[in-house]
């Protein structure tokens, strides 16, 4: 659980909400490198502290809005915090819409100005983790079962919503011959269950997989190798 501010945070929060501060905005205190980091639509705002005295216990206040809106909204769970990040996944769930977020610092009764992100569109900018992969051997063949990583969204029945609801996903499967250290792509397509003829290799082989988004020409990282020993 992230540390939350006490009375001081509440007081500063009230002042911020009413557009006032204990002193005028102090430029060196402004948070630096304010940006979204997004994986599988988990959208987390990160920043670095400005120039604060050594040992200072600064408090941070976060707001967000959708592009085109005039009013900023307070993120209550990130209002007067000491952490350098804030989870805005729920606030940015319309993934094809662009958003902004901003952060300001309070330190020793002094308020900084706001530091604002660049425009952030989750659908365009989120990075994909590799697919979850399981393999079994059946009668000399490999059966590879692939699954896209979990998303933070669920349907009305409480079931996980697939990444395939948002993108055209192509799965790629590669086999690495351990003795020759050569890699061969054995499948590329949309199927999540793939049967492959197991290679003949005295030293065994390994299987890896990745996901590819043709619209963006972007691939995920590869899954961890799953290795099979042959008799």
PDB file of C-alpha atoms in Angstrom:
ATOM      1  CA  UNK A   1       0.000   0.000   0.000  1.00  0.00           C
ATOM      2  CA  UNK A   2       1.386   3.425  -0.903  1.00  0.00           C
ATOM      3  CA  UNK A   3       1.945   5.904   1.913  1.00  0.00           C
ATOM      4  CA  UNK A   4      -0.801   8.526   2.161  1.00  0.00           C
ATOM      5  CA  UNK A   5      -0.466  12.010   3.568  1.00  0.00           C
ATOM      6  CA  UNK A   6      -2.053  12.994   6.864  1.00  0.00           C
ATOM      7  CA  UNK A   7      -3.449  16.346   7.964  1.00  0.00           C
ATOM      8  CA  UNK A   8      -0.928  18.324   5.881  1.00  0.00           C
ATOM      9  CA  UNK A   9      -1.960  16.517   2.738  1.00  0.00           C
ATOM     10  CA  UNK A  10      -5.643  17.137   3.430  1.00  0.00           C
ATOM     11  CA  UNK A  11      -5.016  20.829   4.072  1.00  0.00           C
ATOM     12  CA  UNK A  12      -2.948  21.250   0.915  1.00  0.00           C
ATOM     13  CA  UNK A  13      -5.536  19.306  -1.019  1.00  0.00           C
ATOM     14  CA  UNK A  14      -8.237  21.718   0.043  1.00  0.00           C
ATOM     15  CA  UNK A  15      -6.078  24.659  -0.939  1.00  0.00           C
ATOM     16  CA  UNK A  16      -5.367  23.130  -4.341  1.00  0.00           C
ATOM     17  CA  UNK A  17      -9.006  22.310  -4.927  1.00  0.00           C
ATOM     18  CA  UNK A  18      -9.878  25.961  -4.405  1.00  0.00           C
ATOM     19  CA  UNK A  19      -7.066  27.220  -6.605  1.00  0.00           C
ATOM     20  CA  UNK A  20      -4.955  28.641  -3.755  1.00  0.00           C
ATOM     21  CA  UNK A  21      -1.576  27.853  -2.220  1.00  0.00           C
ATOM     22  CA  UNK A  22       0.456  28.796   0.797  1.00  0.00           C
ATOM     23  CA  UNK A  23       2.920  30.611  -1.452  1.00  0.00           C
ATOM     24  CA  UNK A  24       3.241  31.272  -5.149  1.00  0.00           C
ATOM     25  CA  UNK A  25       4.247  28.374  -7.400  1.00  0.00           C
ATOM     26  CA  UNK A  26       7.931  27.516  -7.118  1.00  0.00           C
ATOM     27  CA  UNK A  27       9.406  26.449 -10.472  1.00  0.00           C
ATOM     28  CA  UNK A  28      12.362  24.267  -9.291  1.00  0.00           C
ATOM     29  CA  UNK A  29       9.963  22.046  -7.325  1.00  0.00           C
ATOM     30  CA  UNK A  30       8.047  20.989 -10.427  1.00  0.00           C
ATOM     31  CA  UNK A  31       8.078  17.217 -11.014  1.00  0.00           C
ATOM     32  CA  UNK A  32      10.268  16.080 -13.887  1.00  0.00           C
ATOM     33  CA  UNK A  33       9.824  13.466 -16.646  1.00  0.00           C
ATOM     34  CA  UNK A  34       6.082  13.112 -16.118  1.00  0.00           C
ATOM     35  CA  UNK A  35       4.925  10.340 -18.445  1.00  0.00           C
ATOM     36  CA  UNK A  36       2.628   7.370 -18.809  1.00  0.00           C
ATOM     37  CA  UNK A  37       4.024   3.858 -18.888  1.00  0.00           C
ATOM     38  CA  UNK A  38       1.534   1.363 -20.274  1.00  0.00           C
ATOM     39  CA  UNK A  39       1.612  -2.434 -20.530  1.00  0.00           C
ATOM     40  CA  UNK A  40      -1.447  -4.406 -21.600  1.00  0.00           C
ATOM     41  CA  UNK A  41      -3.607  -1.320 -20.886  1.00  0.00           C
ATOM     42  CA  UNK A  42      -2.333  -1.005 -17.320  1.00  0.00           C
ATOM     43  CA  UNK A  43      -1.671   2.734 -17.524  1.00  0.00           C
ATOM     44  CA  UNK A  44       0.532   4.122 -14.749  1.00  0.00           C
ATOM     45  CA  UNK A  45       1.751   7.703 -14.465  1.00  0.00           C
ATOM     46  CA  UNK A  46       5.399   8.076 -13.416  1.00  0.00           C
ATOM     47  CA  UNK A  47       7.509  11.119 -12.543  1.00  0.00           C
ATOM     48  CA  UNK A  48      10.745  12.205 -10.902  1.00  0.00           C
ATOM     49  CA  UNK A  49      11.038  14.815  -8.143  1.00  0.00           C
ATOM     50  CA  UNK A  50      12.133  18.360  -8.892  1.00  0.00           C
ATOM     51  CA  UNK A  51      14.839  20.166  -6.956  1.00  0.00           C
ATOM     52  CA  UNK A  52      13.899  19.551  -3.336  1.00  0.00           C
ATOM     53  CA  UNK A  53      16.097  19.785  -0.215  1.00  0.00           C
ATOM     54  CA  UNK A  54      17.830  16.610   0.920  1.00  0.00           C
ATOM     55  CA  UNK A  55      15.584  14.591   3.212  1.00  0.00           C
ATOM     56  CA  UNK A  56      12.524  16.546   2.138  1.00  0.00           C
ATOM     57  CA  UNK A  57       9.193  14.685   2.324  1.00  0.00           C
ATOM     58  CA  UNK A  58       7.365  16.177  -0.633  1.00  0.00           C
ATOM     59  CA  UNK A  59       3.723  15.499  -1.363  1.00  0.00           C
ATOM     60  CA  UNK A  60       2.361  15.027  -4.874  1.00  0.00           C
ATOM     61  CA  UNK A  61      -1.051  15.788  -6.353  1.00  0.00           C
ATOM     62  CA  UNK A  62      -2.320  14.219  -9.581  1.00  0.00           C
ATOM     63  CA  UNK A  63      -5.035  15.313 -11.988  1.00  0.00           C
ATOM     64  CA  UNK A  64      -6.173  13.924 -15.334  1.00  0.00           C
ATOM     65  CA  UNK A  65      -8.553  14.680 -18.180  1.00  0.00           C
ATOM     66  CA  UNK A  66      -9.581  13.396 -21.577  1.00  0.00           C
ATOM     67  CA  UNK A  67      -8.464  15.420 -24.574  1.00  0.00           C
ATOM     68  CA  UNK A  68     -11.043  18.100 -25.346  1.00  0.00           C
ATOM     69  CA  UNK A  69     -12.291  18.431 -21.792  1.00  0.00           C
ATOM     70  CA  UNK A  70     -11.771  21.795 -20.105  1.00  0.00           C
ATOM     71  CA  UNK A  71     -11.909  20.631 -16.506  1.00  0.00           C
ATOM     72  CA  UNK A  72      -9.188  18.616 -14.785  1.00  0.00           C
ATOM     73  CA  UNK A  73     -10.230  15.837 -12.391  1.00  0.00           C
ATOM     74  CA  UNK A  74      -8.491  15.012  -9.120  1.00  0.00           C
ATOM     75  CA  UNK A  75      -7.256  11.445  -8.714  1.00  0.00           C
ATOM     76  CA  UNK A  76      -8.348  11.002  -5.107  1.00  0.00           C
ATOM     77  CA  UNK A  77      -6.058   8.036  -4.386  1.00  0.00           C
ATOM     78  CA  UNK A  78      -3.084  10.114  -5.593  1.00  0.00           C
ATOM     79  CA  UNK A  79      -3.933  13.372  -3.833  1.00  0.00           C
ATOM     80  CA  UNK A  80      -1.209  14.203  -1.340  1.00  0.00           C
ATOM     81  CA  UNK A  81       0.986  11.112  -1.763  1.00  0.00           C
ATOM     82  CA  UNK A  82       4.726  10.569  -1.423  1.00  0.00           C
ATOM     83  CA  UNK A  83       5.021   7.882  -4.112  1.00  0.00           C
ATOM     84  CA  UNK A  84       6.400   8.767  -7.549  1.00  0.00           C
ATOM     85  CA  UNK A  85       3.702   6.959  -9.490  1.00  0.00           C
ATOM     86  CA  UNK A  86      -0.067   6.856  -9.803  1.00  0.00           C
ATOM     87  CA  UNK A  87      -2.232   4.160 -11.394  1.00  0.00           C
ATOM     88  CA  UNK A  88      -4.680   5.774 -13.831  1.00  0.00           C
ATOM     89  CA  UNK A  89      -5.858   2.567 -15.504  1.00  0.00           C
ATOM     90  CA  UNK A  90      -9.516   3.018 -14.576  1.00  0.00           C
ATOM     91  CA  UNK A  91      -9.472   6.690 -15.533  1.00  0.00           C
ATOM     92  CA  UNK A  92      -8.094   5.916 -19.020  1.00  0.00           C
ATOM     93  CA  UNK A  93     -10.284   2.920 -19.865  1.00  0.00           C
ATOM     94  CA  UNK A  94     -11.666   4.382 -23.114  1.00  0.00           C
ATOM     95  CA  UNK A  95      -8.484   3.153 -24.729  1.00  0.00           C
ATOM     96  CA  UNK A  96      -8.875   4.823 -28.118  1.00  0.00           C
ATOM     97  CA  UNK A  97      -9.319   8.267 -26.561  1.00  0.00           C
ATOM     98  CA  UNK A  98      -6.359  10.557 -25.844  1.00  0.00           C
ATOM     99  CA  UNK A  99      -5.654  11.736 -22.287  1.00  0.00           C
ATOM    100  CA  UNK A 100      -3.469  14.090 -20.318  1.00  0.00           C
ATOM    101  CA  UNK A 101      -2.310  13.909 -16.714  1.00  0.00           C
ATOM    102  CA  UNK A 102      -0.435  16.386 -14.581  1.00  0.00           C
ATOM    103  CA  UNK A 103       1.403  16.465 -11.235  1.00  0.00           C
ATOM    104  CA  UNK A 104       2.454  19.169  -8.816  1.00  0.00           C
ATOM    105  CA  UNK A 105       4.597  19.138  -5.672  1.00  0.00           C
ATOM    106  CA  UNK A 106       4.072  20.558  -2.208  1.00  0.00           C
ATOM    107  CA  UNK A 107       7.201  20.954  -0.112  1.00  0.00           C
ATOM    108  CA  UNK A 108       7.644  22.869   3.148  1.00  0.00           C
ATOM    109  CA  UNK A 109       4.504  24.869   2.502  1.00  0.00           C
ATOM    110  CA  UNK A 110       5.505  25.769  -1.057  1.00  0.00           C
ATOM    111  CA  UNK A 111       3.586  24.599  -4.136  1.00  0.00           C
ATOM    112  CA  UNK A 112       5.131  23.969  -7.531  1.00  0.00           C
ATOM    113  CA  UNK A 113       3.456  24.565 -10.844  1.00  0.00           C
ATOM    114  CA  UNK A 114       1.906  21.667 -12.742  1.00  0.00           C
ATOM    115  CA  UNK A 115       3.982  19.342 -14.933  1.00  0.00           C
ATOM    116  CA  UNK A 116       1.837  17.880 -17.714  1.00  0.00           C
ATOM    117  CA  UNK A 117       2.284  14.768 -19.845  1.00  0.00           C
ATOM    118  CA  UNK A 118       2.245  14.697 -23.586  1.00  0.00           C
ATOM    119  CA  UNK A 119      -0.951  13.417 -25.154  1.00  0.00           C
ATOM    120  CA  UNK A 120      -1.403   9.735 -24.306  1.00  0.00           C
ATOM    121  CA  UNK A 121      -3.621   7.282 -26.213  1.00  0.00           C
ATOM    122  CA  UNK A 122      -3.571   3.789 -24.611  1.00  0.00           C
ATOM    123  CA  UNK A 123      -4.637   1.921 -27.758  1.00  0.00           C
ATOM    124  CA  UNK A 124      -1.680   3.321 -29.689  1.00  0.00           C
ATOM    125  CA  UNK A 125       0.977   3.408 -26.987  1.00  0.00           C
ATOM    126  CA  UNK A 126       0.479   0.368 -24.766  1.00  0.00           C
ATOM    127  CA  UNK A 127       3.139  -2.316 -24.982  1.00  0.00           C
ATOM    128  CA  UNK A 128       2.228  -5.989 -25.116  1.00  0.00           C
ATOM    129  CA  UNK A 129       3.744  -8.677 -22.967  1.00  0.00           C
ATOM    130  CA  UNK A 130       4.515 -11.996 -24.702  1.00  0.00           C
ATOM    131  CA  UNK A 131       1.805 -14.626 -24.897  1.00  0.00           C
ATOM    132  CA  UNK A 132       1.424 -17.204 -22.170  1.00  0.00           C
ATOM    133  CA  UNK A 133       2.486 -20.528 -23.713  1.00  0.00           C
ATOM    134  CA  UNK A 134       1.996 -24.159 -22.756  1.00  0.00           C
ATOM    135  CA  UNK A 135       3.247 -27.131 -24.768  1.00  0.00           C
ATOM    136  CA  UNK A 136       2.582 -30.847 -24.647  1.00  0.00           C
ATOM    137  CA  UNK A 137       3.893 -33.749 -26.725  1.00  0.00           C
ATOM    138  CA  UNK A 138       1.340 -36.053 -28.321  1.00  0.00           C
ATOM    139  CA  UNK A 139       2.409 -38.896 -30.622  1.00  0.00           C
ATOM    140  CA  UNK A 140       5.531 -37.167 -31.847  1.00  0.00           C
ATOM    141  CA  UNK A 141       3.840 -33.814 -32.325  1.00  0.00           C
ATOM    142  CA  UNK A 142       3.875 -30.659 -30.267  1.00  0.00           C
ATOM    143  CA  UNK A 143       0.627 -29.016 -29.242  1.00  0.00           C
ATOM    144  CA  UNK A 144       1.266 -25.370 -28.420  1.00  0.00           C
ATOM    145  CA  UNK A 145      -1.472 -23.490 -26.558  1.00  0.00           C
ATOM    146  CA  UNK A 146      -1.162 -19.702 -26.593  1.00  0.00           C
ATOM    147  CA  UNK A 147      -2.990 -17.054 -24.592  1.00  0.00           C
ATOM    148  CA  UNK A 148      -2.750 -13.278 -24.729  1.00  0.00           C
ATOM    149  CA  UNK A 149      -1.736 -11.563 -21.468  1.00  0.00           C
ATOM    150  CA  UNK A 150      -4.432 -10.531 -19.019  1.00  0.00           C
ATOM    151  CA  UNK A 151      -6.040  -7.112 -19.358  1.00  0.00           C
ATOM    152  CA  UNK A 152      -7.473  -5.007 -16.537  1.00  0.00           C
ATOM    153  CA  UNK A 153     -10.955  -5.078 -18.065  1.00  0.00           C
ATOM    154  CA  UNK A 154     -13.785  -7.577 -17.642  1.00  0.00           C
ATOM    155  CA  UNK A 155     -17.109  -8.032 -19.416  1.00  0.00           C
ATOM    156  CA  UNK A 156     -20.540  -7.834 -17.770  1.00  0.00           C
ATOM    157  CA  UNK A 157     -20.234 -11.456 -16.657  1.00  0.00           C
ATOM    158  CA  UNK A 158     -16.924 -10.786 -14.906  1.00  0.00           C
ATOM    159  CA  UNK A 159     -14.833 -12.634 -17.485  1.00  0.00           C
ATOM    160  CA  UNK A 160     -11.511 -11.290 -18.734  1.00  0.00           C
ATOM    161  CA  UNK A 161     -11.633  -9.376 -22.002  1.00  0.00           C
ATOM    162  CA  UNK A 162      -9.075 -10.583 -24.536  1.00  0.00           C
ATOM    163  CA  UNK A 163      -6.473  -8.432 -26.228  1.00  0.00           C
ATOM    164  CA  UNK A 164      -8.006  -9.741 -29.459  1.00  0.00           C
ATOM    165  CA  UNK A 165     -11.046  -7.526 -28.761  1.00  0.00           C
ATOM    166  CA  UNK A 166      -8.850  -4.494 -29.433  1.00  0.00           C
ATOM    167  CA  UNK A 167      -6.325  -5.614 -32.046  1.00  0.00           C
ATOM    168  CA  UNK A 168      -5.758  -8.048 -34.858  1.00  0.00           C
ATOM    169  CA  UNK A 169      -3.282 -10.375 -33.145  1.00  0.00           C
ATOM    170  CA  UNK A 170      -0.938 -12.692 -35.022  1.00  0.00           C
ATOM    171  CA  UNK A 171       0.861 -15.383 -33.039  1.00  0.00           C
ATOM    172  CA  UNK A 172       4.325 -16.512 -34.069  1.00  0.00           C
ATOM    173  CA  UNK A 173       5.967 -19.711 -32.825  1.00  0.00           C
ATOM    174  CA  UNK A 174       9.665 -20.499 -33.206  1.00  0.00           C
ATOM    175  CA  UNK A 175      11.651 -23.668 -32.567  1.00  0.00           C
ATOM    176  CA  UNK A 176      15.319 -23.486 -31.611  1.00  0.00           C
ATOM    177  CA  UNK A 177      17.472 -26.545 -32.305  1.00  0.00           C
ATOM    178  CA  UNK A 178      19.783 -26.809 -29.313  1.00  0.00           C
ATOM    179  CA  UNK A 179      22.545 -28.732 -31.115  1.00  0.00           C
ATOM    180  CA  UNK A 180      22.717 -26.386 -34.098  1.00  0.00           C
ATOM    181  CA  UNK A 181      21.606 -23.232 -32.260  1.00  0.00           C
ATOM    182  CA  UNK A 182      19.394 -22.443 -35.211  1.00  0.00           C
ATOM    183  CA  UNK A 183      15.955 -20.905 -35.053  1.00  0.00           C
ATOM    184  CA  UNK A 184      13.043 -21.741 -37.316  1.00  0.00           C
ATOM    185  CA  UNK A 185       9.605 -20.149 -37.465  1.00  0.00           C
ATOM    186  CA  UNK A 186       7.069 -22.958 -37.513  1.00  0.00           C
ATOM    187  CA  UNK A 187       3.802 -21.039 -37.244  1.00  0.00           C
ATOM    188  CA  UNK A 188       2.340 -17.590 -37.907  1.00  0.00           C
ATOM    189  CA  UNK A 189      -1.383 -16.974 -37.667  1.00  0.00           C
ATOM    190  CA  UNK A 190      -4.394 -16.244 -35.486  1.00  0.00           C
ATOM    191  CA  UNK A 191      -4.954 -19.717 -33.991  1.00  0.00           C
ATOM    192  CA  UNK A 192      -4.254 -20.108 -30.294  1.00  0.00           C
ATOM    193  CA  UNK A 193      -3.881 -23.895 -30.427  1.00  0.00           C
ATOM    194  CA  UNK A 194      -1.193 -25.035 -32.862  1.00  0.00           C
ATOM    195  CA  UNK A 195      -0.008 -28.563 -33.665  1.00  0.00           C
ATOM    196  CA  UNK A 196       3.575 -28.807 -34.903  1.00  0.00           C
ATOM    197  CA  UNK A 197       5.662 -31.761 -35.972  1.00  0.00           C
ATOM    198  CA  UNK A 198       8.402 -32.112 -33.353  1.00  0.00           C
ATOM    199  CA  UNK A 199      11.910 -31.834 -34.843  1.00  0.00           C
ATOM    200  CA  UNK A 200      14.422 -34.650 -34.602  1.00  0.00           C
ATOM    201  CA  UNK A 201      17.204 -33.383 -32.384  1.00  0.00           C
ATOM    202  CA  UNK A 202      19.550 -35.429 -30.222  1.00  0.00           C
ATOM    203  CA  UNK A 203      20.141 -32.535 -27.833  1.00  0.00           C
ATOM    204  CA  UNK A 204      16.522 -31.417 -27.674  1.00  0.00           C
ATOM    205  CA  UNK A 205      14.945 -28.124 -28.684  1.00  0.00           C
ATOM    206  CA  UNK A 206      13.204 -25.082 -27.254  1.00  0.00           C
ATOM    207  CA  UNK A 207      10.003 -23.282 -28.222  1.00  0.00           C
ATOM    208  CA  UNK A 208       9.333 -19.535 -27.958  1.00  0.00           C
ATOM    209  CA  UNK A 209       6.402 -17.389 -29.065  1.00  0.00           C
ATOM    210  CA  UNK A 210       5.539 -13.754 -29.628  1.00  0.00           C
ATOM    211  CA  UNK A 211       2.539 -11.652 -30.590  1.00  0.00           C
ATOM    212  CA  UNK A 212       2.505  -9.311 -33.570  1.00  0.00           C
ATOM    213  CA  UNK A 213       0.179  -6.370 -34.373  1.00  0.00           C
ATOM    214  CA  UNK A 214       0.181  -5.935 -38.174  1.00  0.00           C
ATOM    215  CA  UNK A 215      -1.537  -2.529 -38.035  1.00  0.00           C
ATOM    216  CA  UNK A 216       1.360  -1.070 -36.063  1.00  0.00           C
ATOM    217  CA  UNK A 217       4.098  -3.420 -37.306  1.00  0.00           C
ATOM    218  CA  UNK A 218       5.007  -4.082 -33.665  1.00  0.00           C
ATOM    219  CA  UNK A 219       5.927  -7.290 -31.894  1.00  0.00           C
ATOM    220  CA  UNK A 220       5.797  -8.146 -28.234  1.00  0.00           C
ATOM    221  CA  UNK A 221       8.827  -9.455 -26.411  1.00  0.00           C
ATOM    222  CA  UNK A 222       9.257 -13.197 -26.758  1.00  0.00           C
ATOM    223  CA  UNK A 223       7.997 -15.631 -24.195  1.00  0.00           C
ATOM    224  CA  UNK A 224      10.385 -17.576 -22.014  1.00  0.00           C
ATOM    225  CA  UNK A 225      11.831 -20.614 -23.738  1.00  0.00           C
ATOM    226  CA  UNK A 226      10.075 -23.897 -23.063  1.00  0.00           C
ATOM    227  CA  UNK A 227      12.613 -26.647 -23.687  1.00  0.00           C
ATOM    228  CA  UNK A 228      12.031 -30.297 -24.517  1.00  0.00           C
ATOM    229  CA  UNK A 229      14.593 -33.079 -24.181  1.00  0.00           C
ATOM    230  CA  UNK A 230      14.565 -35.899 -26.685  1.00  0.00           C
ATOM    231  CA  UNK A 231      15.502 -39.502 -25.936  1.00  0.00           C
TER     232      UNK A 231
END
